Tab-separated table of C-alpha atoms in Angstrom:
chain	number	residue	atom	x	y	z
J	45	MET	CA	9.600	-22.006	23.772
J	46	THR	CA	8.470	-19.444	21.167
J	47	ASP	CA	6.101	-20.060	18.255
J	48	ALA	CA	9.096	-19.987	15.940
J	49	GLN	CA	11.012	-22.593	17.920
J	50	GLU	CA	8.049	-24.948	18.224
J	51	THR	CA	7.205	-24.596	14.541
J	52	ALA	CA	10.833	-25.250	13.631
J	53	SER	CA	10.897	-28.363	15.813
J	54	ALA	CA	7.841	-29.701	14.041
J	55	ASN	CA	9.300	-29.092	10.569
J	56	ALA	CA	13.060	-29.512	10.974
J	57	ALA	CA	12.986	-33.197	10.089
J	58	GLN	CA	11.431	-32.317	6.725
J	59	ALA	CA	13.977	-29.616	5.844
J	60	PRO	CA	16.190	-30.457	2.844
J	61	LEU	CA	19.868	-31.131	3.498
J	62	GLN	CA	22.332	-28.543	2.251
J	63	ASP	CA	25.938	-29.050	1.200
J	64	SER	CA	27.184	-26.089	3.191
J	65	GLY	CA	25.806	-23.468	5.537
J	66	PRO	CA	22.544	-23.568	7.472
J	67	ALA	CA	19.439	-23.763	5.305
J	68	PRO	CA	16.273	-21.901	6.240
J	69	VAL	CA	13.767	-24.225	7.875
J	70	PRO	CA	10.646	-24.461	5.686
J	71	LEU	CA	7.358	-23.822	7.479
J	72	LEU	CA	5.125	-26.540	6.108
J	73	GLU	CA	2.165	-26.548	8.485
J	74	PRO	CA	0.704	-24.217	11.121
J	75	ARG	CA	1.435	-25.432	14.661
J	76	GLU	CA	-2.188	-26.321	15.378
J	77	GLY	CA	-2.993	-27.283	11.789
J	78	ILE	CA	-5.208	-25.271	9.439
J	79	PRO	CA	-7.925	-23.634	11.532
J	80	PRO	CA	-11.512	-23.691	10.288
J	81	VAL	CA	-12.711	-20.528	8.584
J	82	THR	CA	-15.066	-18.518	10.795
J	83	VAL	CA	-18.270	-17.853	8.866
J	84	ALA	CA	-21.078	-17.717	11.459
J	85	ALA	CA	-21.958	-15.388	14.316
J	86	GLU	CA	-21.596	-18.050	17.010
J	87	GLU	CA	-18.189	-19.046	15.654
J	88	LEU	CA	-17.098	-15.402	15.644
J	89	SER	CA	-18.246	-15.054	19.257
J	90	ARG	CA	-15.987	-17.953	20.242
J	91	VAL	CA	-13.040	-16.330	18.420
J	92	VAL	CA	-13.679	-13.025	20.208
J	93	ASP	CA	-13.740	-14.782	23.591
J	94	ALA	CA	-10.562	-16.729	22.841
J	95	PHE	CA	-8.616	-13.638	21.794
J	96	ALA	CA	-9.974	-11.611	24.710
J	97	ASN	CA	-8.615	-14.198	27.137
J	98	ALA	CA	-5.254	-14.541	25.350
J	99	SER	CA	-2.144	-12.480	26.050
J	100	GLY	CA	0.514	-10.419	24.302
J	101	PRO	CA	0.470	-8.718	20.889
J	102	VAL	CA	-1.890	-9.955	18.192
J	103	ALA	CA	-0.595	-10.727	14.691
J	104	VAL	CA	-3.001	-9.497	12.000
J	105	ASP	CA	-3.072	-9.928	8.230
J	106	ALA	CA	-5.645	-9.498	5.464
J	107	GLU	CA	-5.975	-11.007	2.007
J	108	ARG	CA	-7.567	-9.020	-0.809
J	109	ALA	CA	-8.501	-9.903	-4.385
J	110	SER	CA	-6.514	-7.207	-6.186
J	111	GLY	CA	-6.692	-7.668	-9.934
J	112	TYR	CA	-9.868	-9.753	-9.643
J	113	ARG	CA	-12.464	-7.709	-7.767
J	114	TYR	CA	-13.429	-4.041	-7.639
J	115	GLY	CA	-11.848	-2.106	-4.799
J	116	GLN	CA	-9.567	-3.316	-2.035
J	117	ARG	CA	-11.943	-5.039	0.388
J	118	ALA	CA	-10.701	-7.902	2.536
J	119	TYR	CA	-11.684	-11.471	1.704
J	120	LEU	CA	-9.864	-13.213	4.540
J	121	ILE	CA	-8.632	-11.992	7.928
J	122	GLN	CA	-5.893	-13.875	9.792
J	123	LEU	CA	-5.091	-13.369	13.484
J	124	ARG	CA	-2.802	-15.070	15.957
J	125	ARG	CA	-2.236	-14.469	19.656
J	126	GLU	CA	-0.495	-16.368	22.424
J	127	GLY	CA	-3.084	-18.534	24.135
J	128	ALA	CA	-5.633	-18.303	21.324
J	129	GLY	CA	-3.732	-19.769	18.386
J	130	THR	CA	-4.627	-18.756	14.842
J	131	ALA	CA	-8.050	-17.706	13.583
J	132	LEU	CA	-9.159	-17.314	9.975
J	133	ILE	CA	-12.260	-15.153	9.481
J	134	ASP	CA	-14.344	-14.717	6.334
J	135	PRO	CA	-15.265	-10.996	6.263
J	136	VAL	CA	-17.804	-11.638	3.508
J	137	ALA	CA	-19.813	-13.901	5.816
J	138	CYS	CA	-18.907	-11.777	8.875
J	139	PRO	CA	-18.783	-8.217	7.501
J	140	ASP	CA	-18.857	-6.465	10.889
J	141	LEU	CA	-15.839	-7.282	13.050
J	142	SER	CA	-16.159	-4.211	15.259
J	143	VAL	CA	-16.697	-6.361	18.376
J	144	LEU	CA	-13.426	-8.149	17.692
J	145	GLY	CA	-11.742	-4.829	16.979
J	146	GLU	CA	-12.987	-3.370	20.255
J	147	THR	CA	-11.905	-6.485	22.153
J	148	LEU	CA	-8.390	-6.035	20.836
J	149	GLY	CA	-8.491	-2.241	21.197
J	150	GLY	CA	-5.906	-2.046	23.966
J	151	THR	CA	-3.632	-4.635	22.399
J	152	GLU	CA	-0.643	-3.985	20.170
J	153	TRP	CA	-1.372	-5.209	16.631
J	154	VAL	CA	1.522	-6.613	14.616
J	155	LEU	CA	1.194	-6.152	10.851
J	156	HIS	CA	3.593	-6.332	7.928
J	157	ALA	CA	3.259	-3.265	5.657
J	158	ALA	CA	0.415	-1.941	7.793
J	159	THR	CA	-0.644	0.852	5.434
J	160	GLN	CA	-1.664	-1.753	2.837
J	161	ASP	CA	-4.043	-3.592	5.174
J	162	LEU	CA	-5.397	-0.844	7.431
J	163	PRO	CA	-7.926	0.570	4.891
J	164	CYS	CA	-9.670	-2.775	4.363
J	165	LEU	CA	-9.509	-3.556	8.089
J	166	ARG	CA	-11.158	-0.245	8.938
J	167	GLU	CA	-13.996	-1.042	6.517
J	168	ILE	CA	-14.980	-4.002	8.709
J	169	GLY	CA	-14.592	-2.241	12.046
J	170	MET	CA	-11.011	-3.106	12.991
J	171	ARG	CA	-8.927	-0.078	13.995
J	172	PRO	CA	-5.747	-0.567	16.022
J	173	ALA	CA	-4.836	2.001	18.644
J	174	ARG	CA	-1.268	0.662	18.805
J	175	LEU	CA	0.668	-1.238	16.186
J	176	PHE	CA	4.076	-2.604	15.268
J	177	ASP	CA	4.845	-2.693	11.538
J	178	THR	CA	7.492	-5.332	10.834
J	179	GLU	CA	8.185	-4.040	7.308
J	180	LEU	CA	8.783	-0.487	8.501
J	181	ALA	CA	10.851	-1.800	11.405
J	182	GLY	CA	13.024	-3.651	8.902
J	183	ARG	CA	13.529	-0.465	6.878
J	184	LEU	CA	14.537	1.522	9.941
J	185	ALA	CA	16.885	-1.257	11.017
J	186	GLY	CA	18.634	-1.131	7.633
J	187	PHE	CA	17.553	-4.442	6.074
J	188	ALA	CA	17.983	-4.475	2.311
J	189	ARG	CA	14.991	-6.781	1.692
J	190	VAL	CA	11.871	-6.150	3.766
J	191	GLY	CA	9.230	-8.432	2.255
J	192	LEU	CA	7.703	-10.773	4.823
J	193	GLY	CA	9.340	-13.887	3.394
J	194	ALA	CA	12.752	-12.231	3.187
J	195	MET	CA	12.461	-10.853	6.723
J	196	VAL	CA	11.390	-14.146	8.263
J	197	GLU	CA	14.259	-15.915	6.513
J	198	SER	CA	16.979	-13.377	7.347
J	199	VAL	CA	15.867	-12.636	10.919
J	200	LEU	CA	14.408	-15.953	12.088
J	201	GLY	CA	15.923	-18.449	9.668
J	202	TYR	CA	12.672	-19.945	8.363
J	203	ALA	CA	11.264	-20.115	4.836
J	204	LEU	CA	7.677	-19.084	4.134
J	205	GLU	CA	5.912	-20.429	1.071
J	206	LYS	CA	4.687	-17.390	-0.894
J	207	GLY	CA	3.076	-19.019	-3.920
J	208	HIS	CA	-0.487	-17.889	-3.202
J	209	SER	CA	0.005	-14.176	-2.586
J	210	ALA	CA	-1.664	-13.098	-5.855
J	211	VAL	CA	-4.550	-15.576	-6.075
J	212	ASP	CA	-8.234	-14.626	-6.179
J	213	TRP	CA	-9.073	-14.567	-2.477
J	214	SER	CA	-12.758	-13.982	-3.265
J	215	THR	CA	-12.921	-17.647	-4.333
J	216	ARG	CA	-15.312	-19.713	-2.220
J	217	PRO	CA	-14.653	-22.172	-0.751
J	218	LEU	CA	-10.996	-21.288	-0.278
J	219	PRO	CA	-8.716	-24.258	-1.050
J	220	ASP	CA	-6.740	-25.791	1.827
J	221	PRO	CA	-3.327	-24.851	0.333
J	222	TRP	CA	-4.397	-21.203	0.307
J	223	LEU	CA	-5.656	-21.398	3.898
J	224	ARG	CA	-2.395	-23.031	4.961
J	225	TYR	CA	-0.456	-20.198	3.333
J	226	ALA	CA	-2.690	-17.618	5.015
J	227	ALA	CA	-2.289	-19.178	8.473
J	228	LEU	CA	1.492	-19.356	8.096
J	229	ASP	CA	1.610	-15.635	7.256
J	230	VAL	CA	0.768	-14.822	10.892
J	231	GLU	CA	2.530	-17.815	12.449
J	232	LEU	CA	5.786	-15.982	13.141
J	233	LEU	CA	4.792	-12.315	13.018
J	234	VAL	CA	5.068	-11.835	16.775
J	235	ASP	CA	8.456	-13.620	16.838
J	236	LEU	CA	9.614	-11.330	14.025
J	237	ARG	CA	8.328	-8.338	15.949
J	238	ASP	CA	10.264	-9.324	19.072
J	239	ALA	CA	13.502	-9.850	17.155
J	240	LEU	CA	13.161	-6.532	15.305
J	241	GLU	CA	12.356	-4.665	18.501
J	242	ALA	CA	15.575	-5.995	20.044
J	243	GLU	CA	17.564	-4.995	16.939
J	244	LEU	CA	16.066	-1.505	16.857
J	245	GLU	CA	16.855	-1.052	20.532
J	246	ARG	CA	20.435	-2.189	19.910
J	247	GLN	CA	20.781	0.429	17.158
J	248	GLY	CA	19.158	3.172	19.239
J	249	LYS	CA	16.216	3.442	16.846
J	250	LEU	CA	13.372	1.921	18.858
J	251	GLY	CA	12.005	5.314	19.849
J	252	TRP	CA	12.022	6.360	16.196
J	253	ALA	CA	10.056	3.263	15.255
J	254	ARG	CA	7.475	3.889	17.951
J	255	GLU	CA	6.922	7.421	16.635
J	256	GLU	CA	6.413	6.025	13.143
J	257	PHE	CA	3.991	3.348	14.322
J	258	ALA	CA	1.974	5.898	16.302
J	259	ALA	CA	1.764	8.148	13.221
J	260	ILE	CA	0.437	5.274	11.097
J	261	ALA	CA	-2.142	4.222	13.684
J	262	SER	CA	-3.481	7.761	14.115
J	263	ALA	CA	-3.386	8.831	10.465
J	264	PRO	CA	-6.814	9.643	8.964
J	265	ALA	CA	-7.996	7.887	5.832
J	266	PRO	CA	-6.588	9.626	2.745
J	267	PRO	CA	-9.059	11.766	0.768
J	268	PRO	CA	-10.320	10.449	-2.584
J	269	ARG	CA	-7.827	10.987	-5.372
J	270	LYS	CA	-8.667	13.947	-7.608
J	271	ASP	CA	-9.088	13.085	-11.299
J	272	PRO	CA	-8.029	9.440	-10.941
J	273	TRP	CA	-8.465	8.948	-14.684
J	274	ARG	CA	-5.265	10.952	-15.197
J	275	ARG	CA	-3.339	7.949	-13.853
J	276	THR	CA	-4.391	5.751	-16.777
J	277	SER	CA	-1.317	3.901	-18.001
J	278	GLY	CA	-0.093	5.460	-21.266
J	279	MET	CA	-1.614	8.863	-20.475
J	280	HIS	CA	1.625	10.546	-21.536
J	281	LYS	CA	0.694	9.797	-25.154
J	282	VAL	CA	-2.490	11.871	-24.945
J	283	ARG	CA	-1.786	15.504	-25.837
J	284	ARG	CA	-5.063	17.088	-26.938
J	285	ARG	CA	-7.738	18.163	-24.481
J	286	ARG	CA	-10.560	16.439	-26.387
J	287	GLN	CA	-8.598	13.208	-26.363
J	288	MET	CA	-8.147	13.690	-22.627
J	289	ALA	CA	-11.921	14.070	-22.333
J	290	ALA	CA	-12.294	10.736	-24.124
J	291	VAL	CA	-9.959	9.104	-21.597
J	292	ARG	CA	-12.054	10.590	-18.796
J	293	GLU	CA	-15.349	9.382	-20.295
J	294	LEU	CA	-14.042	5.887	-21.027
J	295	TRP	CA	-12.408	5.599	-17.595
J	296	THR	CA	-15.569	6.753	-15.799
J	297	THR	CA	-17.766	4.365	-17.782
J	298	ARG	CA	-15.371	1.482	-17.122
J	299	ASP	CA	-15.285	2.267	-13.411
J	300	ALA	CA	-19.084	2.241	-13.156
J	301	VAL	CA	-19.291	-1.086	-14.987
J	302	ALA	CA	-16.526	-2.607	-12.855
J	303	GLN	CA	-18.178	-1.465	-9.645
J	304	ARG	CA	-21.566	-2.826	-10.724
J	305	ARG	CA	-20.067	-6.193	-11.712
J	306	ASP	CA	-17.594	-6.242	-8.788
J	307	VAL	CA	-14.622	-7.004	-10.987
J	308	SER	CA	-11.270	-5.335	-11.461
J	309	PRO	CA	-11.560	-2.430	-13.949
J	310	GLY	CA	-8.748	-3.916	-16.018
J	311	LYS	CA	-10.930	-6.966	-16.681
J	312	VAL	CA	-13.661	-4.727	-18.119
J	313	LEU	CA	-11.401	-2.699	-20.425
J	314	THR	CA	-7.634	-2.346	-20.366
J	315	ASP	CA	-5.841	0.966	-19.960
J	316	ALA	CA	-4.205	0.351	-23.330
J	317	ALA	CA	-7.623	0.092	-25.000
J	318	ILE	CA	-8.752	3.347	-23.398
J	319	ILE	CA	-5.685	5.151	-24.737
J	320	GLU	CA	-6.120	3.644	-28.220
J	321	ALA	CA	-9.694	4.881	-28.466
J	322	ALA	CA	-8.819	8.324	-27.101
J	323	LEU	CA	-6.013	8.784	-29.625
J	324	ALA	CA	-8.084	7.545	-32.577
J	325	MET	CA	-11.430	9.178	-31.592
J	326	PRO	CA	-13.295	6.644	-33.801
J	327	PRO	CA	-16.437	8.066	-35.466
J	328	ASN	CA	-18.502	4.876	-35.150
J	329	VAL	CA	-18.637	1.359	-33.690
J	330	ARG	CA	-17.120	-0.176	-36.811
J	331	ALA	CA	-14.034	2.014	-36.532
J	332	LEU	CA	-13.821	1.351	-32.807
J	333	SER	CA	-13.973	-2.421	-33.297
J	334	ALA	CA	-10.874	-2.243	-35.510
J	335	LEU	CA	-8.761	-0.822	-32.675
J	336	PRO	CA	-6.602	-3.002	-30.413
J	337	GLY	CA	-8.589	-4.062	-27.355
J	338	TYR	CA	-11.979	-3.970	-29.097
J	339	GLY	CA	-11.790	-7.157	-31.136
J	340	GLN	CA	-14.251	-9.885	-32.077
J	341	ARG	CA	-14.713	-11.121	-28.509
J	342	MET	CA	-16.427	-7.858	-27.589
J	343	GLY	CA	-20.168	-7.847	-28.171
J	344	ARG	CA	-22.118	-5.181	-30.018
J	345	LYS	CA	-23.665	-3.829	-26.809
J	346	GLN	CA	-20.256	-3.402	-25.207
J	347	LEU	CA	-18.861	-1.671	-28.277
J	348	GLU	CA	-21.802	0.731	-28.311
J	349	GLN	CA	-21.152	1.514	-24.662
J	350	TRP	CA	-17.536	2.520	-25.341
J	351	GLN	CA	-18.445	4.379	-28.530
J	352	ALA	CA	-21.021	6.381	-26.595
J	353	ALA	CA	-18.272	7.470	-24.209
J	354	VAL	CA	-16.104	8.644	-27.109
J	355	ASP	CA	-19.086	10.452	-28.633
J	356	ARG	CA	-19.756	12.291	-25.373
J	357	ALA	CA	-16.175	13.542	-25.368
J	358	ARG	CA	-16.473	14.626	-29.019
J	359	GLN	CA	-19.633	16.636	-28.305
J	360	LEU	CA	-18.385	18.498	-25.235
J	361	PRO	CA	-18.010	22.281	-25.624
J	362	ASP	CA	-14.446	23.524	-25.352
J	363	SER	CA	-15.197	25.108	-21.988
J	364	GLU	CA	-15.884	21.686	-20.456
J	365	LEU	CA	-12.769	19.953	-21.721
J	366	PRO	CA	-10.210	19.009	-19.050
J	367	GLN	CA	-7.125	21.128	-18.680
J	368	GLN	CA	-3.801	19.812	-19.902
J	369	SER	CA	-2.623	19.400	-16.335
J	370	GLN	CA	-4.042	19.642	-12.851
J	371	VAL	CA	-3.586	22.760	-10.786
J	372	PRO	CA	-0.329	21.934	-8.998
J	373	ASN	CA	-0.598	21.185	-5.306
J	374	GLY	CA	2.878	22.044	-4.209
J	375	PRO	CA	6.104	22.927	-5.979
J	376	PRO	CA	6.695	22.380	-9.702
J	377	PRO	CA	8.807	19.472	-10.963
J	378	PRO	CA	12.410	19.902	-9.743
J	379	ARG	CA	13.765	19.817	-13.310
J	380	SER	CA	12.235	23.259	-13.885
J	381	TRP	CA	13.582	24.848	-10.709
J	382	ALA	CA	16.848	26.074	-12.200
J	383	ASP	CA	14.898	28.292	-14.622
J	384	LYS	CA	12.032	29.292	-12.315
J	385	ASP	CA	13.979	29.876	-9.106
J	386	PRO	CA	17.758	29.236	-9.144
J	387	ALA	CA	18.030	29.890	-5.392
J	388	ALA	CA	15.409	27.213	-4.663
J	389	ALA	CA	17.265	24.815	-6.970
J	390	ALA	CA	20.462	25.420	-5.020
J	391	ARG	CA	18.653	24.830	-1.740
J	392	LEU	CA	17.180	21.583	-3.036
J	393	THR	CA	20.535	20.295	-4.277
J	394	ALA	CA	22.147	21.015	-0.926
J	395	ALA	CA	19.250	19.580	1.087
J	396	ARG	CA	19.038	16.369	-0.931
J	397	ALA	CA	22.757	15.751	-0.631
J	398	ALA	CA	22.745	16.385	3.126
J	399	VAL	CA	19.685	14.205	3.834
J	400	ASN	CA	20.995	11.375	1.654
J	401	ALA	CA	24.366	11.466	3.407
J	402	ARG	CA	22.704	11.394	6.834
J	403	ALA	CA	20.468	8.500	5.787
J	404	ASP	CA	23.552	6.570	4.704
J	405	GLU	CA	25.187	7.229	8.069
J	406	LEU	CA	22.089	5.944	9.868
J	407	ASN	CA	21.747	2.934	7.524
J	408	LEU	CA	18.164	3.576	6.542
J	409	PRO	CA	16.347	4.653	3.342
J	410	GLN	CA	16.364	8.378	2.650
J	411	GLU	CA	12.568	8.436	2.296
J	412	ASN	CA	12.231	7.089	5.831
J	413	LEU	CA	14.548	9.731	7.238
J	414	LEU	CA	12.524	12.481	5.546
J	415	THR	CA	10.112	12.155	2.642
J	416	PRO	CA	11.312	13.612	-0.679
J	417	ASP	CA	8.062	15.599	-0.908
J	418	SER	CA	8.777	17.276	2.430
J	419	VAL	CA	12.286	18.197	1.293
J	420	ARG	CA	10.949	19.689	-1.953
J	421	ARG	CA	8.208	21.703	-0.274
J	422	LEU	CA	10.581	23.025	2.358
J	423	CYS	CA	13.140	24.126	-0.246
J	424	TRP	CA	10.565	25.694	-2.578
J	425	GLU	CA	8.871	27.700	0.156
J	426	PRO	CA	11.260	27.982	3.105
J	427	PRO	CA	10.091	29.667	6.313
J	428	ALA	CA	10.371	33.448	6.473
J	429	GLU	CA	13.083	33.082	9.082
J	430	VAL	CA	15.556	30.301	8.349
J	431	THR	CA	16.248	29.472	11.970
J	432	GLU	CA	16.047	26.199	13.853
J	433	SER	CA	12.714	27.310	15.287
J	434	GLY	CA	11.316	28.314	11.887
J	435	VAL	CA	12.446	25.151	10.132
J	436	THR	CA	11.148	22.991	12.987
J	437	SER	CA	7.696	24.557	12.652
J	438	ALA	CA	7.760	24.052	8.881
J	439	LEU	CA	8.746	20.393	9.208
J	440	ARG	CA	6.037	19.727	11.773
J	441	SER	CA	3.450	21.282	9.459
J	442	LEU	CA	4.626	18.853	6.759
J	443	GLY	CA	4.072	15.889	9.074
J	444	ALA	CA	7.675	15.149	10.039
J	445	ARG	CA	8.106	13.226	13.274
J	446	GLU	CA	10.237	14.570	16.106
J	447	TRP	CA	13.026	12.055	15.544
J	448	GLN	CA	13.209	13.062	11.882
J	449	ILE	CA	13.457	16.721	12.818
J	450	GLU	CA	16.170	15.964	15.357
J	451	GLN	CA	18.255	14.082	12.791
J	452	THR	CA	17.906	16.556	9.887
J	453	LEU	CA	17.348	20.004	11.394
J	454	PRO	CA	20.957	21.354	11.343
J	455	LEU	CA	21.475	19.970	7.834
J	456	LEU	CA	18.330	21.591	6.485
J	457	VAL	CA	19.019	24.958	8.102
J	458	ALA	CA	22.380	25.012	6.346
J	459	ALA	CA	20.862	23.912	3.030
J	460	LEU	CA	18.150	26.559	3.142
J	461	GLN	CA	20.811	29.194	3.487
J	462	ALA	CA	22.498	28.095	0.252
J	463	GLU	CA	22.424	30.646	-2.525
J	464	ALA	CA	22.333	30.177	-6.247
J	465	ALA	CA	25.757	29.968	-7.768
């Protein structure tokens, strides 16, 4: 009997009656109850031994405190494996989980939306060599809704309680309802994995999925974002370079304060307040305090801190002001292609239409068949020789997987040969 079947048996009697049609079975409690949170070295050693002696894939999840704390570190790690049950680990108390990661090194890890959790897992020494991403598997299999709750309900017929997904997981001690929610998040991940693997195999897409999973597992950490202050919400309102400098100074000051206090930057100063000050360029603290976001609740010292940032921007020489836009890394926005390069615009129109049509035939999202960025780059700067060999090399250089090349190559060769009308 699988985890899913045993959990269903334990909870079926508590499921509400429905007038018609089968109702999803609510998962109310983990099979073995809520496990204790691992917070000490000797407890972690016992978890490592238990998972080393268990069998099959290991379900892994991580809870962060997005919107509450600075950065994206993990505040709770959940694991489940056949023969070991579920473990909850506090990575604040146990910040180095490299021994556990090495113990599970040869095991397939099952995660949902793996790219969200892998960065914080790597920070604590957990790096999977092999993985199965149930969200990505759902996309490739053509499911319209691929959130964990929706997938568990549509594939396995059980209802997960999702009320604690956005709570402050840095809270200590963690309340039992939160721990119950966290344990249930890995309760059925392996069952979901097995069902999705069977569905992908039925559709002839299992090999595609394995290529995708291997690419995720081997991908290096992304480089730091250049000029992250440019992503401040409302930045489109800022037109002048000195105002842009004010956004940069305020954003940088806010980030330093948030990091020092270990709180979300938005709790230090909102994006809206940054934009207001940059647009107004207030000459003094009194003028700043009259702006939205700098009201009576803000102390004099805080106001002086933000005013100093505005003053630094005001005093910068013109040569040190930020440029209106970053040096483009890649092709220009597609809306300008018709004027800049009509032939490239024709290629892009043909390529997009062909890739979208093929994605529809395969019942998967277009961005999973081939990323829009790859399509744009290929059409803006096609290979010198538009042959299957040349386009294959170009796609590989853009990071396309072999299955993606196989499915789109003839379509893209034809599109790249399109000429401007």
